[in-house]
CSV table of C-alpha atoms and ligand atoms in Angstrom, one decimal:
chain,number,residue,atom,x,y,z
A,12,MET,CA,0.2,0.2,0.0
A,13,ASN,CA,1.1,3.2,-0.8
A,14,GLU,CA,1.6,5.3,2.5
A,15,LYS,CA,1.8,9.1,1.3
A,16,PRO,CA,-1.7,10.0,0.5
A,17,MET,CA,-2.8,9.2,3.4
A,18,LEU,CA,-1.8,12.7,5.0
A,19,ARG,CA,-0.2,14.3,1.8
A,20,GLY,CA,-3.4,13.9,-0.5
A,21,GLU,CA,-3.7,15.4,-3.9
A,22,ILE,CA,-2.1,18.9,-2.4
A,23,PHE,CA,1.6,18.1,-2.0
A,24,ALA,CA,4.0,17.9,-4.8
A,25,GLU,CA,6.8,16.4,-2.8
A,26,ASN,CA,7.5,14.3,0.2
A,27,THR,CA,8.8,15.4,3.4
A,28,ALA,CA,11.7,15.9,3.5
A,29,ALA,CA,13.6,13.2,6.0
A,30,ILE,CA,14.8,15.9,8.5
A,31,ALA,CA,11.5,17.3,8.8
A,32,GLU,CA,9.5,13.9,9.1
A,33,GLU,CA,12.2,13.3,11.7
A,34,TYR,CA,11.4,16.7,13.4
A,35,THR,CA,7.7,15.7,13.3
A,36,GLU,CA,6.6,12.6,14.2
A,37,SER,CA,5.5,11.3,17.5
A,38,VAL,CA,4.7,7.5,16.6
A,39,SER,CA,8.2,7.0,18.9
A,40,TYR,CA,6.7,7.6,21.5
A,41,ASP,CA,3.1,8.4,21.1
A,42,ARG,CA,2.8,5.0,20.6
A,43,LYS,CA,2.2,4.2,24.4
A,44,LEU,CA,-1.4,5.4,23.5
A,45,PHE,CA,-1.8,1.9,21.4
A,46,ARG,CA,-5.0,0.6,23.7
A,47,GLN,CA,-6.6,4.3,24.3
A,48,ASP,CA,-7.1,4.9,20.4
A,49,ILE,CA,-8.1,1.2,20.0
A,50,LYS,CA,-10.3,1.8,22.6
A,51,GLY,CA,-11.8,5.2,21.2
A,52,SER,CA,-12.3,3.9,18.0
A,53,ARG,CA,-14.4,1.1,18.8
A,54,ALA,CA,-16.7,3.5,20.4
A,55,HIS,CA,-16.3,5.9,17.6
A,56,ALA,CA,-16.9,3.3,15.3
A,57,ARG,CA,-20.4,1.7,17.0
A,58,MET,CA,-22.0,5.0,17.6
A,59,LEU,CA,-21.5,5.5,13.4
A,60,ALA,CA,-23.2,2.7,13.3
A,61,ARG,CA,-25.9,3.3,15.6
A,62,GLN,CA,-26.4,6.7,14.1
A,63,GLY,CA,-26.7,5.2,11.0
A,64,VAL,CA,-24.0,6.5,9.2
A,65,LEU,CA,-22.0,3.4,8.9
A,66,THR,CA,-24.5,0.2,8.7
A,67,GLY,CA,-24.3,-2.5,11.3
A,68,PRO,CA,-21.6,-4.9,9.0
A,69,GLU,CA,-19.2,-1.9,8.3
A,70,ALA,CA,-19.1,-1.3,12.3
A,71,GLU,CA,-18.9,-4.9,12.8
A,72,GLU,CA,-15.9,-4.9,10.5
A,73,LEU,CA,-13.9,-2.0,12.1
A,74,LEU,CA,-14.6,-3.6,15.4
A,75,ARG,CA,-13.0,-7.0,14.0
A,76,GLY,CA,-10.2,-5.2,12.6
A,77,LEU,CA,-9.4,-3.1,15.4
A,78,ASP,CA,-8.9,-6.2,17.5
A,79,LEU,CA,-6.4,-7.6,15.0
A,80,VAL,CA,-4.6,-4.6,15.3
A,81,GLN,CA,-4.3,-4.7,18.6
A,82,LYS,CA,-3.2,-8.4,19.2
A,83,GLU,CA,-0.9,-7.2,16.5
A,84,ILE,CA,0.4,-4.3,18.8
A,85,GLU,CA,0.4,-6.7,22.3
A,86,GLU,CA,2.3,-10.1,20.4
A,87,GLY,CA,5.1,-7.8,19.2
A,88,GLY,CA,4.5,-7.8,15.3
A,89,PHE,CA,3.5,-4.9,14.4
A,90,VAL,CA,5.8,-2.2,12.6
A,91,TRP,CA,5.2,0.6,13.8
A,92,LYS,CA,5.9,3.2,10.4
A,93,ARG,CA,7.7,6.8,11.1
A,94,LYS,CA,5.9,7.8,7.9
A,95,LEU,CA,2.9,7.8,9.3
A,96,GLU,CA,3.3,10.3,12.0
A,97,ASP,CA,1.9,9.6,14.9
A,98,VAL,CA,0.2,6.1,17.0
A,99,HIS,CA,-3.4,7.4,15.4
A,100,MET,CA,-2.2,7.1,12.0
A,101,ASN,CA,-0.4,3.8,12.1
A,102,ILE,CA,-3.3,1.9,13.6
A,103,GLU,CA,-5.9,3.4,11.4
A,104,SER,CA,-3.3,2.5,7.8
A,105,ARG,CA,-2.6,-1.2,9.3
A,106,LEU,CA,-6.4,-1.3,9.6
A,107,THR,CA,-7.5,-1.1,6.3
A,108,GLU,CA,-4.8,-3.2,5.2
A,109,LEU,CA,-6.4,-5.9,7.5
A,110,VAL,CA,-9.4,-4.9,6.5
A,111,GLY,CA,-9.5,-3.5,3.4
A,112,GLU,CA,-11.7,-0.5,1.9
A,113,VAL,CA,-14.2,-0.2,5.2
A,114,GLY,CA,-11.1,0.6,7.2
A,115,LYS,CA,-11.3,4.3,5.8
A,116,LYS,CA,-14.6,4.6,6.9
A,117,LEU,CA,-13.4,4.9,10.8
A,118,HIS,CA,-12.2,8.4,10.7
A,119,THR,CA,-16.2,9.8,9.1
A,120,GLY,CA,-16.8,13.0,11.8
A,121,ARG,CA,-13.6,12.6,13.4
A,122,SER,CA,-10.2,14.3,13.1
A,123,ARG,CA,-7.0,13.7,14.7
A,124,ASN,CA,-7.7,16.5,17.0
A,125,ASP,CA,-10.6,15.0,18.7
A,126,GLN,CA,-9.2,11.8,18.7
A,127,VAL,CA,-5.3,12.7,20.5
A,128,ALA,CA,-7.5,14.8,22.8
A,129,LEU,CA,-10.0,11.4,23.7
A,130,ASP,CA,-6.7,9.2,23.3
A,131,PHE,CA,-4.7,11.2,26.5
A,132,ARG,CA,-7.8,11.6,28.6
A,133,LEU,CA,-7.8,8.1,28.7
A,134,PHE,CA,-4.3,7.5,29.3
A,135,VAL,CA,-4.4,9.9,32.2
A,136,SER,CA,-7.7,9.0,33.4
A,137,ASP,CA,-5.7,5.6,33.4
A,138,ALA,CA,-2.8,7.3,35.4
A,139,LEU,CA,-4.7,8.9,38.0
A,140,GLU,CA,-5.9,5.3,39.2
A,141,ASN,CA,-2.7,3.8,39.3
A,142,TRP,CA,-1.1,6.5,41.2
A,143,GLN,CA,-4.1,6.5,44.0
A,144,ARG,CA,-3.8,2.5,44.3
A,145,LEU,CA,-0.1,3.3,45.0
A,146,SER,CA,-0.3,6.6,47.0
A,147,LYS,CA,-3.6,4.5,49.3
A,148,GLU,CA,-0.6,1.6,49.4
A,149,LEU,CA,2.2,4.1,51.1
A,150,ILE,CA,-0.6,5.8,53.2
A,151,ARG,CA,-1.4,2.3,55.0
A,152,VAL,CA,2.1,1.7,55.4
A,153,LEU,CA,2.6,4.8,57.0
A,154,THR,CA,-0.2,3.8,58.9
A,155,ASP,CA,0.7,0.5,60.1
A,156,LYS,CA,4.0,2.4,61.1
A,157,ALA,CA,2.5,4.7,63.6
A,158,GLU,CA,0.4,2.1,64.6
A,159,GLU,CA,4.0,0.6,65.8
A,160,HIS,CA,5.3,3.5,67.1
A,161,GLN,CA,3.0,4.5,69.4
A,162,GLU,CA,4.8,5.0,72.1
A,163,VAL,CA,8.1,5.9,70.9
A,164,ILE,CA,9.1,9.6,71.5
A,165,LEU,CA,11.8,12.3,70.1
A,166,PRO,CA,11.9,15.5,69.6
A,167,GLY,CA,10.0,17.4,67.9
A,168,CYS,CA,11.5,20.1,65.8
A,169,THR,CA,10.9,23.4,64.6
A,170,HIS,CA,13.7,25.5,62.1
A,171,MET,CA,15.0,22.1,62.7
A,172,GLN,CA,15.4,22.9,66.1
A,173,PRO,CA,14.4,20.7,68.9
A,174,ALA,CA,11.2,21.8,69.9
A,175,GLN,CA,8.6,19.7,72.0
A,176,PRO,CA,8.7,16.0,72.6
A,177,VAL,CA,6.4,14.0,69.8
A,178,ALA,CA,5.3,10.5,68.8
A,179,LEU,CA,6.9,9.1,66.1
A,180,ALA,CA,3.1,8.2,65.4
A,181,GLN,CA,2.5,11.5,64.8
A,182,HIS,CA,5.4,12.6,62.7
A,183,LEU,CA,4.6,9.7,60.4
A,184,LEU,CA,0.8,10.1,60.4
A,185,ALA,CA,1.5,14.1,59.1
A,186,TYR,CA,3.0,12.3,55.9
A,187,ALA,CA,-0.4,10.2,55.8
A,188,TRP,CA,-2.4,12.9,55.7
A,189,MET,CA,-1.0,14.7,53.3
A,190,LEU,CA,-0.4,11.2,51.0
A,191,LYS,CA,-4.7,11.9,51.7
A,192,ARG,CA,-4.9,14.9,49.9
A,193,ASP,CA,-3.0,13.6,47.4
A,194,PHE,CA,-5.1,11.0,46.8
A,195,GLU,CA,-8.3,13.2,47.1
A,196,ARG,CA,-6.3,16.1,44.5
A,197,MET,CA,-5.9,13.2,42.5
A,198,ALA,CA,-10.1,11.9,42.7
A,199,ASP,CA,-11.3,15.6,42.3
A,200,ALA,CA,-9.4,15.7,38.9
A,201,ALA,CA,-10.2,12.4,37.4
A,202,ALA,CA,-14.1,13.8,37.7
A,203,ARG,CA,-12.6,16.7,35.0
A,204,VAL,CA,-10.5,14.4,33.5
A,205,ARG,CA,-13.1,11.9,32.2
A,206,VAL,CA,-14.9,14.2,29.9
A,207,SER,CA,-15.1,12.9,26.2
A,208,PRO,CA,-14.3,15.4,23.3
A,209,LEU,CA,-15.1,13.2,20.7
A,210,GLY,CA,-17.4,14.7,18.5
A,211,ALA,CA,-15.4,17.8,18.2
A,212,ALA,CA,-13.7,16.9,15.4
A,213,ALA,CA,-11.2,19.3,14.2
A,214,LEU,CA,-12.1,22.6,16.2
A,215,ALA,CA,-16.1,23.2,14.5
A,216,GLY,CA,-17.7,19.8,15.6
A,217,THR,CA,-19.3,18.5,12.2
A,218,THR,CA,-22.0,17.8,9.9
A,219,TYR,CA,-22.6,14.0,10.9
A,220,PRO,CA,-25.4,13.5,13.3
A,221,LEU,CA,-22.9,12.3,16.1
A,222,ASP,CA,-24.0,11.3,19.7
A,223,PRO,CA,-20.9,12.6,21.9
A,224,ASP,CA,-23.0,11.7,24.7
A,225,PHE,CA,-23.5,7.7,23.5
A,226,VAL,CA,-19.1,8.0,23.0
A,227,ALA,CA,-18.8,9.2,26.4
A,228,GLU,CA,-21.0,6.3,28.4
A,229,GLN,CA,-19.1,3.5,26.4
A,230,LEU,CA,-15.4,4.5,27.9
A,231,GLY,CA,-17.2,5.2,31.3
A,232,PHE,CA,-16.8,8.7,30.9
A,233,THR,CA,-19.0,10.8,32.8
A,234,GLY,CA,-19.8,13.4,30.6
A,235,CYS,CA,-18.7,15.1,27.3
A,236,PHE,CA,-17.7,18.5,26.0
A,237,ALA,CA,-19.8,21.4,25.8
A,238,ASN,CA,-17.5,23.4,23.8
A,239,SER,CA,-15.7,21.8,20.5
A,240,MET,CA,-13.2,24.2,20.3
A,241,ASP,CA,-12.2,23.9,24.4
A,242,ALA,CA,-12.4,20.4,23.3
A,243,VAL,CA,-9.2,20.5,21.3
A,244,SER,CA,-7.8,23.4,22.3
A,245,ASP,CA,-6.7,22.6,26.8
A,246,ARG,CA,-4.6,20.7,28.6
A,247,ASP,CA,-6.3,21.1,31.6
A,248,PHE,CA,-7.2,17.6,31.7
A,249,ALA,CA,-3.9,16.8,32.0
A,250,LEU,CA,-2.1,19.6,34.0
A,251,GLU,CA,-4.2,19.7,36.5
A,252,PRO,CA,-2.8,15.6,37.5
A,253,MET,CA,0.7,17.1,36.7
A,254,PHE,CA,0.7,19.9,39.2
A,255,GLY,CA,-0.8,17.1,41.6
A,256,ALA,CA,1.9,14.8,40.9
A,257,ALA,CA,4.3,17.2,41.8
A,258,LEU,CA,2.7,18.4,45.1
A,259,CYS,CA,2.7,14.8,45.8
A,260,MET,CA,6.7,14.3,44.6
A,261,ALA,CA,7.3,17.1,47.1
A,262,HIS,CA,5.7,15.6,50.2
A,263,LEU,CA,7.1,11.9,49.5
A,264,SER,CA,10.7,14.6,49.3
A,265,ARG,CA,10.4,16.0,52.3
A,266,LEU,CA,9.4,12.4,54.0
A,267,CYS,CA,12.8,11.9,52.3
A,268,GLU,CA,14.5,14.6,53.6
A,269,ASP,CA,13.2,13.3,57.1
A,270,ILE,CA,14.8,10.1,56.5
A,271,ILE,CA,18.2,11.4,55.7
A,272,ILE,CA,18.8,13.3,58.7
A,273,TRP,CA,17.5,10.8,60.6
A,274,ALA,CA,20.5,8.4,59.0
A,275,ASN,CA,22.8,10.3,59.0
A,276,PRO,CA,25.0,9.0,62.4
A,277,ALA,CA,24.7,11.5,64.1
A,278,PHE,CA,20.7,11.9,65.2
A,279,GLY,CA,20.8,7.3,64.5
A,280,PHE,CA,17.2,7.1,64.3
A,281,VAL,CA,16.4,5.4,61.7
A,282,ARG,CA,18.8,2.6,60.6
A,283,LEU,CA,18.6,2.3,56.4
A,284,PRO,CA,17.3,-1.7,55.1
A,285,ASP,CA,20.4,-3.0,53.1
A,286,ALA,CA,17.8,-3.6,50.6
A,287,PHE,CA,17.7,0.1,50.2
A,288,SER,CA,20.5,1.6,50.8
A,289,THR,CA,24.1,1.7,48.6
A,290,GLY,CA,27.9,1.8,49.7
A,291,SER,CA,30.6,4.1,48.5
A,292,SER,CA,33.2,3.6,46.5
A,293,ILE,CA,36.3,4.8,48.3
A,294,MET,CA,34.5,4.8,51.5
A,295,PRO,CA,34.1,1.4,53.0
A,296,GLN,CA,32.2,2.6,56.2
A,297,LYS,CA,29.2,4.5,54.2
A,298,LYS,CA,26.2,3.3,53.6
A,299,ASN,CA,24.0,6.1,51.2
A,300,PRO,CA,20.3,6.7,51.2
A,301,ASP,CA,20.3,6.6,47.5
A,302,VAL,CA,16.1,5.8,46.9
A,303,ALA,CA,15.6,8.6,49.0
A,304,GLU,CA,18.0,11.1,48.0
A,305,LEU,CA,16.6,10.0,44.7
A,306,VAL,CA,12.5,10.4,45.1
A,307,ARG,CA,14.1,13.8,46.6
A,308,GLY,CA,15.8,14.9,43.6
A,309,LYS,CA,13.2,13.1,40.8
A,310,SER,CA,11.1,15.8,42.2
A,311,GLY,CA,12.6,18.6,40.5
A,312,ARG,CA,12.4,16.4,36.8
A,313,VAL,CA,8.0,16.2,38.0
A,314,TYR,CA,8.5,20.2,38.3
A,315,GLY,CA,10.3,20.6,35.1
A,316,ASP,CA,7.7,18.6,33.8
A,317,LEU,CA,4.9,20.2,35.0
A,318,PHE,CA,6.6,23.7,34.2
A,319,SER,CA,7.4,22.4,30.4
A,320,LEU,CA,3.8,21.8,29.5
A,321,LEU,CA,2.2,24.9,31.0
A,322,THR,CA,4.6,26.6,29.0
A,323,THR,CA,3.3,24.9,26.0
A,324,VAL,CA,-0.1,26.0,26.8
A,325,LYS,CA,0.4,29.5,27.5
A,326,GLY,CA,0.5,31.3,24.2
A,327,LEU,CA,-1.2,29.7,21.5
A,328,PRO,CA,-4.0,30.4,19.8
A,329,MET,CA,-6.6,28.5,19.6
A,330,THR,CA,-7.1,25.6,18.7
A,331,TYR,CA,-5.3,23.1,17.9
A,332,ASN,CA,-1.7,23.8,17.5
A,333,ARG,CA,1.0,21.2,16.6
A,334,ASP,CA,2.6,22.4,19.4
A,335,LEU,CA,0.1,20.5,21.9
A,336,GLN,CA,2.1,17.1,20.6
A,337,GLU,CA,4.2,18.3,23.1
A,338,ASP,CA,2.3,17.0,26.2
A,339,LYS,CA,2.3,14.1,26.2
A,340,GLU,CA,5.9,13.3,27.1
A,341,PRO,CA,5.8,15.5,29.9
A,342,PHE,CA,2.6,13.4,31.4
A,343,PHE,CA,5.0,10.3,30.4
A,344,ASP,CA,7.6,11.3,32.2
A,345,VAL,CA,5.8,12.3,35.8
A,346,HIS,CA,3.5,9.4,35.1
A,347,GLU,CA,6.8,6.9,35.6
A,348,THR,CA,8.3,8.7,37.8
A,349,LEU,CA,5.5,9.3,40.3
A,350,SER,CA,4.3,6.0,39.8
A,351,ALA,CA,8.1,4.2,40.6
A,352,SER,CA,8.6,6.6,43.2
A,353,LEU,CA,5.6,5.7,45.5
A,354,ALA,CA,6.1,2.2,45.2
A,355,VAL,CA,9.9,2.5,46.3
A,356,MET,CA,9.1,4.2,49.7
A,357,ALA,CA,6.2,2.0,50.4
A,358,ALA,CA,8.9,-0.8,49.8
A,359,MET,CA,11.9,1.1,51.6
A,360,LEU,CA,9.6,2.6,54.4
A,361,LYS,CA,8.3,-1.3,54.9
A,362,GLU,CA,11.4,-1.6,56.1
A,363,LEU,CA,12.8,1.0,57.5
A,364,ARG,CA,13.8,0.5,61.5
A,365,PHE,CA,13.6,3.1,64.0
A,366,ASN,CA,16.4,3.1,67.2
A,367,ALA,CA,13.6,4.2,69.7
A,368,GLY,CA,16.8,4.3,72.4
A,369,ARG,CA,18.4,6.9,70.1
A,370,MET,CA,15.0,9.0,69.9
A,371,ARG,CA,14.8,9.1,73.6
A,372,ASP,CA,18.2,10.0,74.5
A,373,SER,CA,18.5,13.0,72.1
A,374,LEU,CA,15.2,14.3,73.8
A,375,SER,CA,17.6,15.1,76.9
A,376,ARG,CA,19.4,17.8,74.7
A,377,GLY,CA,17.8,20.7,74.0
A,378,PHE,CA,15.7,21.1,76.3
A,379,VAL,CA,12.5,19.9,74.3
A,380,ASN,CA,10.4,20.4,78.0
A,381,ALA,CA,10.7,24.2,78.2
A,382,THR,CA,7.7,24.6,77.4
A,383,GLU,CA,6.4,22.4,79.9
A,384,LEU,CA,8.3,24.5,82.8
A,385,ALA,CA,6.4,28.2,81.0
A,386,ASP,CA,2.9,26.3,81.3
A,387,TYR,CA,3.7,24.9,85.0
A,388,LEU,CA,4.2,28.6,86.1
A,389,ALA,CA,1.5,30.1,83.8
A,390,GLY,CA,-0.6,27.3,85.9
A,391,LYS,CA,0.2,29.1,89.0
A,392,GLY,CA,-0.7,32.0,88.1
A,393,VAL,CA,2.3,33.7,86.8
A,394,PRO,CA,1.4,35.8,83.6
A,395,PHE,CA,2.8,33.6,80.5
A,396,ARG,CA,5.0,36.2,79.3
A,397,GLU,CA,6.4,36.1,82.4
A,398,ALA,CA,7.0,32.5,83.2
A,399,HIS,CA,8.7,32.2,79.8
A,400,ARG,CA,11.0,34.8,81.1
A,401,LEU,CA,11.6,32.5,83.9
A,402,THR,CA,11.7,29.6,82.0
A,403,GLY,CA,15.0,31.0,79.6
A,404,ARG,CA,16.5,31.6,82.8
A,405,ALA,CA,16.3,28.1,84.3
A,406,VAL,CA,17.4,26.7,80.5
A,407,ALA,CA,19.9,29.5,80.3
A,408,LEU,CA,21.4,28.0,83.6
A,409,ALA,CA,20.8,24.2,83.0
A,410,GLU,CA,23.1,25.0,80.3
A,411,GLY,CA,25.9,26.2,81.7
A,412,ARG,CA,25.6,23.3,84.3
A,413,GLY,CA,25.8,21.4,81.1
A,414,CYS,CA,22.5,19.1,82.2
A,415,GLY,CA,19.1,19.0,81.4
A,416,LEU,CA,15.9,20.9,83.2
A,417,GLU,CA,14.9,18.3,84.2
A,418,ASP,CA,18.5,17.6,86.1
A,419,LEU,CA,17.9,21.1,88.1
A,420,PRO,CA,18.1,20.2,91.5
A,421,LEU,CA,14.4,22.2,93.6
A,422,ASP,CA,16.5,25.0,95.0
A,423,ALA,CA,17.5,26.0,92.0
A,424,PHE,CA,14.2,25.9,90.4
A,425,LYS,CA,13.2,28.0,93.8
A,426,ASP,CA,16.1,30.9,93.3
A,427,ILE,CA,14.3,31.6,90.0
A,428,SER,CA,11.2,31.2,91.6
A,429,PRO,CA,9.5,29.8,94.9
A,430,LEU,CA,6.5,28.7,92.9
A,431,VAL,CA,8.4,26.0,91.9
A,432,GLU,CA,8.1,22.7,94.1
A,433,GLN,CA,8.6,19.1,93.7
A,434,ASP,CA,6.0,18.4,91.3
A,435,VAL,CA,7.9,20.0,88.6
A,436,TYR,CA,9.6,17.1,87.6
A,437,ALA,CA,7.0,15.3,86.7
A,438,VAL,CA,5.6,17.9,84.5
A,439,LEU,CA,9.0,17.6,82.8
A,440,SER,CA,8.8,13.9,81.9
A,441,PHE,CA,8.7,14.3,78.1
A,442,GLU,CA,6.3,11.0,78.1
A,443,ALA,CA,4.4,13.5,80.6
A,444,ALA,CA,4.4,16.2,78.2
A,445,VAL,CA,3.2,13.9,74.8
A,446,LYS,CA,0.5,12.3,77.1
A,447,ARG,CA,-0.8,16.3,77.9
A,448,ARG,CA,-1.2,16.9,74.5
A,449,GLU,CA,-4.7,16.1,74.3
A,450,SER,CA,-6.0,19.1,72.1
A,451,PRO,CA,-7.6,18.4,68.8
A,452,GLY,CA,-4.9,16.8,66.4
A,453,GLY,CA,-2.0,17.3,69.1
A,454,THR,CA,0.4,13.8,69.6
A,455,GLY,CA,-1.5,13.3,73.1
A,456,PRO,CA,-2.0,9.4,72.4
A,457,ARG,CA,-5.4,9.8,72.4
A,458,SER,CA,-5.3,11.9,69.8
A,459,VAL,CA,-3.1,9.2,67.8
A,460,ALA,CA,-5.2,6.3,68.2
A,461,GLY,CA,-8.0,8.4,66.8
A,462,GLN,CA,-5.9,9.8,64.0
A,463,LEU,CA,-5.0,5.6,63.3
A,464,VAL,CA,-9.3,5.1,63.8
A,465,SER,CA,-10.0,7.3,61.1
A,466,LEU,CA,-7.2,6.8,58.7
A,467,ARG,CA,-8.4,2.8,59.1
A,468,GLY,CA,-11.4,3.8,58.2
A,469,TRP,CA,-10.7,5.9,55.4
A,470,LEU,CA,-8.3,3.1,53.8
A,471,GLY,CA,-11.1,0.1,54.3
B,501,LIG,N1,0.4,13.4,16.9
B,501,LIG,C1,-0.7,14.5,16.6
B,501,LIG,C2,-0.5,15.5,18.3
B,501,LIG,O1,0.3,13.9,19.3
B,501,LIG,C3,-2.0,14.2,16.9
B,501,LIG,C4,-2.9,15.0,16.2
B,501,LIG,C5,-2.1,16.0,14.6
B,501,LIG,N2,-3.4,16.6,14.2
B,501,LIG,C6,-3.1,17.6,13.3
B,501,LIG,N3,-3.9,18.3,13.3
B,501,LIG,N4,-1.8,17.9,12.6
B,501,LIG,O2,-1.1,16.1,18.8
């Protein structure tokens, strides 16, 4: 079969220059959309028959041919041709080889502009489902780890400086909640992705009596486009999930940063699983948190992908412009990167071992019970500002002696404020400090248990 006329028609006297063909092709990567392309074509063919544009037997023949093409691709026998530009033309051309003239009727009432928008929406929709499944799995692992470590406490930090003691469970659950919002953002975006653009044709709609709603319904989409020009122009349906992915990567990156810091022997809060760390080529003692570092590093590339597509879309006049072909690679990259990152994080976290002893030891450095003393004095009627000042004196005193607040003798406290009694030592206990924080969402054990119950309920 002569491939040239398919896209060149009669108006071109010359073939495309090889260099132009190579520059403009997309089949080298958009072949990833073959399942979605065939799925969309099936729905289109059925709709055409239902509307009387094609006969029933014609549509049957097209469906049979599309099955054959899909099988060929899946079994690796399909020959992709660069000359045919993209996945759509490759499939249509092979379909016509297989079923003959009727193959040329498939594209009735359709343009590649609405076709590619549909294929891409189907792909993004599948990707979102996958991200949701993987993020849920990671939330489950975090919840399991939190549940196992409700008794473990460590210094909570602000400004990366010891601030107040917190439960390890509370720290881990903070990430579970972030990821749950990421999950919800993906679900929200999916509702806007699952809108079918098929029937918009090139840009203006078509003269054929199409039924876009029927197509949408067959594809399991929630509805179809309202405006043909919008349908073929915008890529917000990819951008919104890409933003969700970028934010999710930001959350993963922060979790990785904590793990990296905790794995430093100066902290020693976690032991990196051997299976998830690597050695150094020169320093035999090294155990490097490369997986966590790479997740942190790859967040940058996902932001880059998001900005790449945002920039592509920014200056485009109505409606379809070939620039839009640049939408797919950044999205594919986001999809692969986020999926792999979520999966590796879940696998690594499962194996992570926390060193409760090291966390406990580090509580006595950094005066994380200073707020307790201030609150204690305030409870005895000292105005909080004054209590804050007096506590500062106690900290300075302990610092000078090289001990913790809890190690100061009672008369030292009495010098600072006569209101301090023996009961101050119970108040300065780190465990007690955590137990007292039962304010809603606080680090107290009942609050943490409540969070676990609600996350478990959500996880199902
Ligand atoms: N490969 C093209 C893309 O990805 C398909 C649409 C081509 N449409 C056109 N009018 N040339 O955007």
